[in-house]
XYZ file of C-alpha atoms in Angstrom:
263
model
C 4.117 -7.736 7.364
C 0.880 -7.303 5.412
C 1.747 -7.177 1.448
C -0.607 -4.670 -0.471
C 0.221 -6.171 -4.266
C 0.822 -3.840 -6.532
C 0.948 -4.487 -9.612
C -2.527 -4.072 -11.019
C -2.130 -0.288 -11.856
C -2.797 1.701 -15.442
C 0.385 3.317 -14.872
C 2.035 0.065 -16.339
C 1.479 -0.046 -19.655
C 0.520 -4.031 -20.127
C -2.173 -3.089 -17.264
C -3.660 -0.085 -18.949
C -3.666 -2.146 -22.274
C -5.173 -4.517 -20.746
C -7.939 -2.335 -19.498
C -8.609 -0.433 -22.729
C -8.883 -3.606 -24.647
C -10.944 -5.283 -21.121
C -8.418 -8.059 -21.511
C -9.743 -10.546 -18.506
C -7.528 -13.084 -18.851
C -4.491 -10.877 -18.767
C -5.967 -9.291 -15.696
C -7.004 -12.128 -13.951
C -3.596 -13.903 -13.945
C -1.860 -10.940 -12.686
C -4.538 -11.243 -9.746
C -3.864 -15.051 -9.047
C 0.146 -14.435 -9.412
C 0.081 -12.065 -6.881
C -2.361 -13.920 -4.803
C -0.196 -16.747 -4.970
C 2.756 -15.014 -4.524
C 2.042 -13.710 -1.098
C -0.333 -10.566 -1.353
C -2.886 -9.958 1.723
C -4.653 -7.325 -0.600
C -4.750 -7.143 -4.580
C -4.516 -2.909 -5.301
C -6.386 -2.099 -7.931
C -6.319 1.296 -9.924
C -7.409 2.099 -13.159
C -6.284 5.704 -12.972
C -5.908 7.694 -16.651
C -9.262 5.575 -17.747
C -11.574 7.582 -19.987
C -14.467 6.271 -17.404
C -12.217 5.542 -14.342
C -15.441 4.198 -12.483
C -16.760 1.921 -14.609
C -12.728 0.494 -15.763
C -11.984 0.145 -11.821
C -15.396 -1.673 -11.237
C -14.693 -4.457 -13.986
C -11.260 -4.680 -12.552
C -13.164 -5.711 -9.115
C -15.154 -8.351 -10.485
C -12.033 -9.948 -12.541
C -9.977 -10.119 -9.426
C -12.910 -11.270 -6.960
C -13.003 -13.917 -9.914
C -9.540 -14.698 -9.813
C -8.947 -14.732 -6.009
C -10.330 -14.500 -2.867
C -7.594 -11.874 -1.517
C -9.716 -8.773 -0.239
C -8.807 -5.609 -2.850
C -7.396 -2.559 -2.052
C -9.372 0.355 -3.572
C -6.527 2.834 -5.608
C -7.774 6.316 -6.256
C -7.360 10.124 -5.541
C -11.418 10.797 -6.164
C -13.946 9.774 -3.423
C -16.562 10.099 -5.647
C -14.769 6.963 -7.778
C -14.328 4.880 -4.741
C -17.987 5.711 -3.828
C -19.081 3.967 -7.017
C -17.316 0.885 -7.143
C -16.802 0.017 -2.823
C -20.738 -1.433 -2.930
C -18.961 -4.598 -5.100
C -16.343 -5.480 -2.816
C -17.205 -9.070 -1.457
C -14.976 -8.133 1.413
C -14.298 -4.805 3.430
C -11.598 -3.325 1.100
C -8.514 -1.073 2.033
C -9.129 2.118 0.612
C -5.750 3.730 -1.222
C -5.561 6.443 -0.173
C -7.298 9.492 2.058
C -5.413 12.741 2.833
C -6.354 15.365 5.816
C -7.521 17.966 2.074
C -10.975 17.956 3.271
C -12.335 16.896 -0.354
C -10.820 13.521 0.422
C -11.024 13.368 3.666
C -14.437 13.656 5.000
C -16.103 11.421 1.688
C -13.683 8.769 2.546
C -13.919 8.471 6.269
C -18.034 8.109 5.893
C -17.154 4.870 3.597
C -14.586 3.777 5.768
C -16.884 3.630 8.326
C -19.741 2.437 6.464
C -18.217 -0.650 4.993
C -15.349 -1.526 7.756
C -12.868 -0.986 5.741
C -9.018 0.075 6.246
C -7.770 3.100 4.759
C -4.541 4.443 3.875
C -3.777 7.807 5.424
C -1.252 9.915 3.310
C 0.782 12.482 5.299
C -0.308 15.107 3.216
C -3.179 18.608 4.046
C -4.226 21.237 1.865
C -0.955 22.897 2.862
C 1.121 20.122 1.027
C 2.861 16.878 1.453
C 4.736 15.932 4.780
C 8.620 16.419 3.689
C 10.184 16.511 7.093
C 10.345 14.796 10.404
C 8.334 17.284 12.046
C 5.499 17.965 9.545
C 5.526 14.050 9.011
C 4.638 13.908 12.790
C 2.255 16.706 12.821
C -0.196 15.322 10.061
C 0.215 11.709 11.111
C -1.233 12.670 14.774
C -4.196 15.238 12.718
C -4.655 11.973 10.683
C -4.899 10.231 14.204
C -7.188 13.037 15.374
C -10.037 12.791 12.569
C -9.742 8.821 12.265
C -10.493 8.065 15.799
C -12.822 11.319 16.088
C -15.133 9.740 13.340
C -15.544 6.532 15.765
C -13.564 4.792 13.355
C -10.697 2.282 15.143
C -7.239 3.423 15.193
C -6.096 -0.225 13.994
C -7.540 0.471 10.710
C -5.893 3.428 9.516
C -2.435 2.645 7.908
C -0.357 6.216 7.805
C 1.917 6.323 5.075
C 4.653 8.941 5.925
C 5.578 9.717 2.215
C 8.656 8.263 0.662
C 10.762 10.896 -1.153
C 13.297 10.233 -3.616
C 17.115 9.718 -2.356
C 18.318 11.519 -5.738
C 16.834 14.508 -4.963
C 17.494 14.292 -0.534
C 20.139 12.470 0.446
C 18.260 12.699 3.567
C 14.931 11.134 2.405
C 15.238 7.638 3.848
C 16.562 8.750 7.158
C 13.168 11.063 7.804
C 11.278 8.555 6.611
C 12.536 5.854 8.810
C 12.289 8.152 12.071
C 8.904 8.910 11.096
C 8.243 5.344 10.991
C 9.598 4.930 14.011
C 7.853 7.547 16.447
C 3.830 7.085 14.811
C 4.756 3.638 15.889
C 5.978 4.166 19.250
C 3.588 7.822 19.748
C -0.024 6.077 18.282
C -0.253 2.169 19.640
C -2.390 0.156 17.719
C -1.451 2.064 13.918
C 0.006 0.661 11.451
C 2.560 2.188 8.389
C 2.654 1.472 5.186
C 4.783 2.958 2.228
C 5.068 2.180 -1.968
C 8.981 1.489 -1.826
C 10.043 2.767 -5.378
C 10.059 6.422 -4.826
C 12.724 6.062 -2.940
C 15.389 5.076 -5.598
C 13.700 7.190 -8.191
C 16.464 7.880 -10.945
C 19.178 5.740 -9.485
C 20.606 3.023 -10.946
C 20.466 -1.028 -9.153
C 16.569 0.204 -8.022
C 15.306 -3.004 -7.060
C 18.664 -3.392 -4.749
C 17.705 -0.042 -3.231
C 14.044 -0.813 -2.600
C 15.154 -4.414 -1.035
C 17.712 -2.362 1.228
C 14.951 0.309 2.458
C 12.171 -2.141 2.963
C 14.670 -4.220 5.458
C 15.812 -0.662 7.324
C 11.937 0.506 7.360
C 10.933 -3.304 8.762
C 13.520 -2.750 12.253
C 11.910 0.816 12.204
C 8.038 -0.689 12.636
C 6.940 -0.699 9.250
C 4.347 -3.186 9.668
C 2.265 -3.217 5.654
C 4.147 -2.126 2.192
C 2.919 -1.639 -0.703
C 5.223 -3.885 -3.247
C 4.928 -6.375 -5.818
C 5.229 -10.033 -4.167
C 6.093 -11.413 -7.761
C 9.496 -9.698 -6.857
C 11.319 -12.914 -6.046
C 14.319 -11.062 -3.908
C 12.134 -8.537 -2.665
C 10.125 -11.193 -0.631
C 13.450 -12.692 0.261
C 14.386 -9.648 1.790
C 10.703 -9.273 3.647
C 10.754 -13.001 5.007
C 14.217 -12.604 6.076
C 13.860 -9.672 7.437
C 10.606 -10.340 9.475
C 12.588 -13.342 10.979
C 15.683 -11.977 12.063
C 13.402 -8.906 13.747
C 11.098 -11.876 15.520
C 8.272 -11.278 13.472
C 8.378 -15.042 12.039
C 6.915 -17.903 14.617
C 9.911 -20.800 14.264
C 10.841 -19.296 11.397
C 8.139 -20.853 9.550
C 7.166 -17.987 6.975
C 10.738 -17.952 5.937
C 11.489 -22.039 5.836
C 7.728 -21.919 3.406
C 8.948 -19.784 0.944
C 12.462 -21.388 0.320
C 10.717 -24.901 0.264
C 9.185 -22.647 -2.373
C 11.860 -21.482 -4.112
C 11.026 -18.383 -3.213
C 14.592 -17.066 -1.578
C 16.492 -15.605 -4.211
């Protein structure tokens, strides 16, 4: 399971504090936590910012500072990601591209120019993939342009769109077929979802999160987006990717309890 951390994102308020008042040490520490905690990539978004391109590039220095994680790259403009991609040390993930052809098109060209991954959002310029079918449908046009742009199919991560279980008591189920078939229908992708819509407004969300992520891990979910700091969370990843196979000896999961990690 590849772990995008999380937690580096304006919408919390200590990050976008810490970004208004270019708080490094603040910033930096969240980058080494999560490093240390188990995150392949460190997200960073600086979203809201009155200059979002110059807040996300001091964000990339910090954490290139602070670890040696590759980032992932977390905004909705192209023109943003553009900007700040040249200072990655590493190819980056980019977070996120949709099939609106605003996004699509800028993002693909630096995808391809700088060998990066991208995250490909279920969503067109008719709107957002809400069930099984249209999940399907725009993860195989996502499929379509990624592979048509000479770009290799094992760096696109499809994210099927997690919606909210108080508003469709349906909205895991969909989401974990979808998972499911662009696994089995597109060899060599990978999925990835952010696990907190789903429990949006209920109460005990961490317990629902830990609950989906195991369900969308024996469905093929092979990357999440999630904070690794999450003690029970990773408990429920490590355990899960063992009892599914996923864990060599059962070494992953024997580290982090020597670690104290298995809450």
């Amino acid at each position: 399971m590849l772990i995008v951390a999380e937690r580096i994102n304006a919408s919390r308020k200590g990050i976008r504090e810490a970004i208004k008042t270019r708080d490094e040490s603040f910033i930096k520490k969240e980058a080494s936590n999560q490093a240390n905690a188990g995150g392949d990539y460190i997200d960073v978004n600086a979203g809201g910012s009155s200059d979002e391109a110059e807040a996300l590039k001091w964000l990339v220095e910090l954490v290139q500072q602070a670890t040696d994680k590759p980032l992932c790259l977390d905004s909705a403009d192209p023109k943003v990601i553009k900007q700040v991609i040249a200072g990655c040390k590493m190819p980056p993930m980019i977070n996120s591209m949709t099939l609106e052809p605003y996004r699509l098109e800028p993002i693909l060209s630096l995808v391809a120019e700088h060998g990066a991954r991208v995250i490909g959002l279920c969503q067109s310029e008719e709107g957002m993939g809400r069930t099984l079918d249209t999940k399907l449908a725009l993860a195989d046009r996502l499929v379509e342009k990624v592979t048509g742009f000479g770009i290799n199919i094992e760096n696109l991560y499809i994210d099927p769109l997690i919606f909210p279980l108080s508003t469709d008591s349906k909205a895991a189920v969909v989401s974990l077929e979808a998972i499911d078939r662009i696994m089995t229908e597109f060899p060599g992708v990978h999925t990835i979802c952010g696990l907190t819509n789903i429990s949006y407004a209920l109460p005990a969300r961490k317990l629902v999160n830990r609950n989906f992520l195991v369900c969308a891990l024996f469905r093929g979910l092979d990357a999440a987006i999630l904070d690794p700091t999450d003690d029970a969370l990773y408990a429920a990843l490590r355990s899960g990717d063992m009892l599914l196979g996923r864990d060599d000896y059962c070494m992953s999961f024997i580290s982090a309890y020597r670690k104290g990690r298995l809450v």
